[in-house]
């Protein structure tokens, strides 16, 4: 059982372990209207902050499976932290991100990339996001706020 800490009232609400759950953080996860939409192979996937993690790769247990030998079993993952969706590379061959109107960035070995709120772009798993890349290994993303 974890301690639940109400920072507004400066009190502990219960529990007796070192794992603390901050009410403000919990509230942010449950009530956030931010969404991450991913599109690949004609299918659309949505991540909400309360989901905590969304995994991409060739492993059949991932949230989004892309079958290519260039892609790692667990290639990359998304988390929600500090009000933003964060892309984290976990691959051997890298993850490329190109936000709309921006420059392509290459992530390697646990590097992180925060996605812009209300932004969109392309993610290449072990491939460039430009016309030189493999479109079968690209995922289009859009961050938006639900009304």
Coordinates of C-alpha atoms in Angstrom, one line a residue:
X1 CA 0.0 0.0 0.0
X2 CA 1.3 3.5 -0.9
X3 CA 1.0 6.7 1.0
X4 CA -1.3 9.2 -0.7
X5 CA -0.1 12.7 -0.2
X6 CA -2.6 15.7 -0.4
X7 CA -0.2 18.5 -1.1
X8 CA -3.0 21.1 -1.0
X9 CA -3.7 20.3 2.6
X10 CA -0.2 19.1 3.5
X11 CA -1.2 15.8 4.9
X12 CA -0.8 12.1 4.3
X13 CA -4.0 10.3 3.6
X14 CA -2.9 6.7 4.5
X15 CA -0.6 3.8 3.7
X16 CA 2.8 2.9 5.2
X17 CA 5.4 2.3 2.5
X18 CA 8.0 4.4 0.7
X19 CA 5.9 4.6 -2.5
X20 CA 4.1 7.9 -2.4
X21 CA 1.3 8.8 -4.7
X22 CA 0.8 12.6 -5.0
X23 CA -2.9 13.5 -5.4
X24 CA -2.0 16.3 -7.8
X25 CA -0.2 14.0 -10.1
X26 CA -3.0 11.4 -9.9
X27 CA -5.5 14.1 -10.7
X28 CA -3.5 15.2 -13.7
X29 CA -3.4 11.7 -15.1
X30 CA -7.1 11.0 -14.7
X31 CA -8.4 14.4 -15.7
X32 CA -6.1 15.4 -18.5
X33 CA -7.8 16.0 -21.8
X34 CA -4.5 15.6 -23.8
X35 CA -4.4 12.8 -26.3
X36 CA -1.7 11.2 -28.4
X37 CA -3.0 9.7 -31.7
X38 CA -0.7 7.4 -33.7
X39 CA -1.4 6.2 -37.3
X40 CA 0.3 3.2 -38.9
X41 CA -0.7 0.9 -41.7
X42 CA -4.2 2.4 -42.0
X43 CA -5.0 1.9 -38.3
X44 CA -5.3 4.6 -35.6
X45 CA -4.2 4.2 -32.0
X46 CA -4.9 6.6 -29.1
X47 CA -2.9 7.0 -25.9
X48 CA -4.4 8.8 -22.9
X49 CA -2.3 10.1 -20.0
X50 CA -3.7 7.5 -17.6
X51 CA -2.5 4.7 -19.8
X52 CA 1.0 5.4 -18.5
X53 CA 3.0 3.6 -21.3
X54 CA 2.5 2.7 -25.0
X55 CA 5.0 0.4 -26.6
X56 CA 6.1 0.2 -30.3
X57 CA 8.1 -2.6 -31.8
X58 CA 7.9 -6.0 -33.5
X59 CA 7.0 -8.0 -30.3
X60 CA 3.4 -9.3 -30.7
X61 CA 2.6 -8.1 -27.2
X62 CA 3.3 -4.4 -28.0
X63 CA 0.6 -1.8 -28.3
X64 CA 1.6 -1.1 -31.9
X65 CA 3.3 -4.0 -33.7
X66 CA 5.4 -3.3 -36.8
X67 CA 7.0 -6.4 -38.3
X68 CA 10.4 -5.6 -39.7
X69 CA 13.8 -7.2 -38.8
X70 CA 15.3 -3.7 -38.6
X71 CA 12.9 -2.8 -35.8
X72 CA 13.7 -4.0 -32.2
X73 CA 11.2 -6.2 -30.3
X74 CA 10.7 -3.2 -28.0
X75 CA 11.8 -0.4 -30.2
X76 CA 10.4 2.7 -28.4
X77 CA 7.8 3.7 -25.9
X78 CA 5.6 6.7 -25.0
X79 CA 5.0 7.8 -21.5
X80 CA 3.1 10.8 -20.1
X81 CA 5.2 13.0 -17.7
X82 CA 4.9 16.6 -16.5
X83 CA 1.9 17.3 -18.8
X84 CA 3.7 16.0 -22.0
X85 CA 3.9 12.8 -24.0
X86 CA 7.5 11.7 -24.1
X87 CA 9.0 9.4 -26.8
X88 CA 11.8 7.2 -25.5
X89 CA 14.1 5.1 -27.8
X90 CA 14.9 1.6 -26.6
X91 CA 16.2 0.2 -29.9
X92 CA 19.4 -0.9 -31.5
X93 CA 18.9 1.0 -34.7
X94 CA 17.5 4.3 -33.4
X95 CA 14.3 6.2 -33.6
X96 CA 13.9 9.3 -35.8
X97 CA 11.4 12.1 -35.0
X98 CA 10.4 14.9 -37.3
X99 CA 7.8 17.3 -36.0
X100 CA 5.8 19.2 -38.7
X101 CA 7.7 22.2 -39.7
X102 CA 10.8 21.1 -37.7
X103 CA 14.0 19.2 -38.2
X104 CA 14.5 15.5 -37.9
X105 CA 16.1 14.3 -34.6
X106 CA 17.7 10.9 -34.1
X107 CA 17.2 9.2 -30.7
X108 CA 19.5 6.4 -29.5
X109 CA 19.9 4.4 -26.3
X110 CA 17.1 5.6 -24.0
X111 CA 17.2 9.2 -25.3
X112 CA 13.9 11.1 -24.8
X113 CA 12.0 13.5 -27.0
X114 CA 9.0 15.5 -25.6
X115 CA 6.2 15.8 -28.2
X116 CA 4.7 19.3 -28.6
X117 CA 1.2 19.8 -27.2
X118 CA -1.1 20.3 -30.2
X119 CA 1.7 19.2 -32.6
X120 CA 2.1 16.5 -35.2
X121 CA 4.8 14.8 -37.2
X122 CA 6.4 11.6 -38.2
X123 CA 8.4 8.9 -36.3
X124 CA 10.7 6.6 -38.1
X125 CA 11.6 3.3 -36.4
X126 CA 15.1 2.4 -37.7
X127 CA 14.4 4.6 -40.7
X128 CA 14.6 8.3 -41.7
X129 CA 11.3 10.2 -41.8
X130 CA 12.1 11.7 -45.2
X131 CA 11.2 10.3 -48.6
X132 CA 14.5 8.2 -48.4
X133 CA 13.0 6.2 -45.4
X134 CA 10.9 3.1 -45.4
X135 CA 7.2 4.2 -45.1
X136 CA 6.3 0.8 -43.6
X137 CA 8.5 1.7 -40.6
X138 CA 6.9 5.2 -40.1
X139 CA 4.3 6.2 -37.6
X140 CA 2.4 9.5 -37.9
X141 CA 1.6 11.2 -34.6
X142 CA -0.7 14.0 -33.5
X143 CA -1.0 15.5 -30.0
X144 CA -4.2 17.3 -29.2
X145 CA -6.5 18.3 -26.4
X146 CA -10.0 16.8 -26.3
X147 CA -12.8 19.4 -25.9

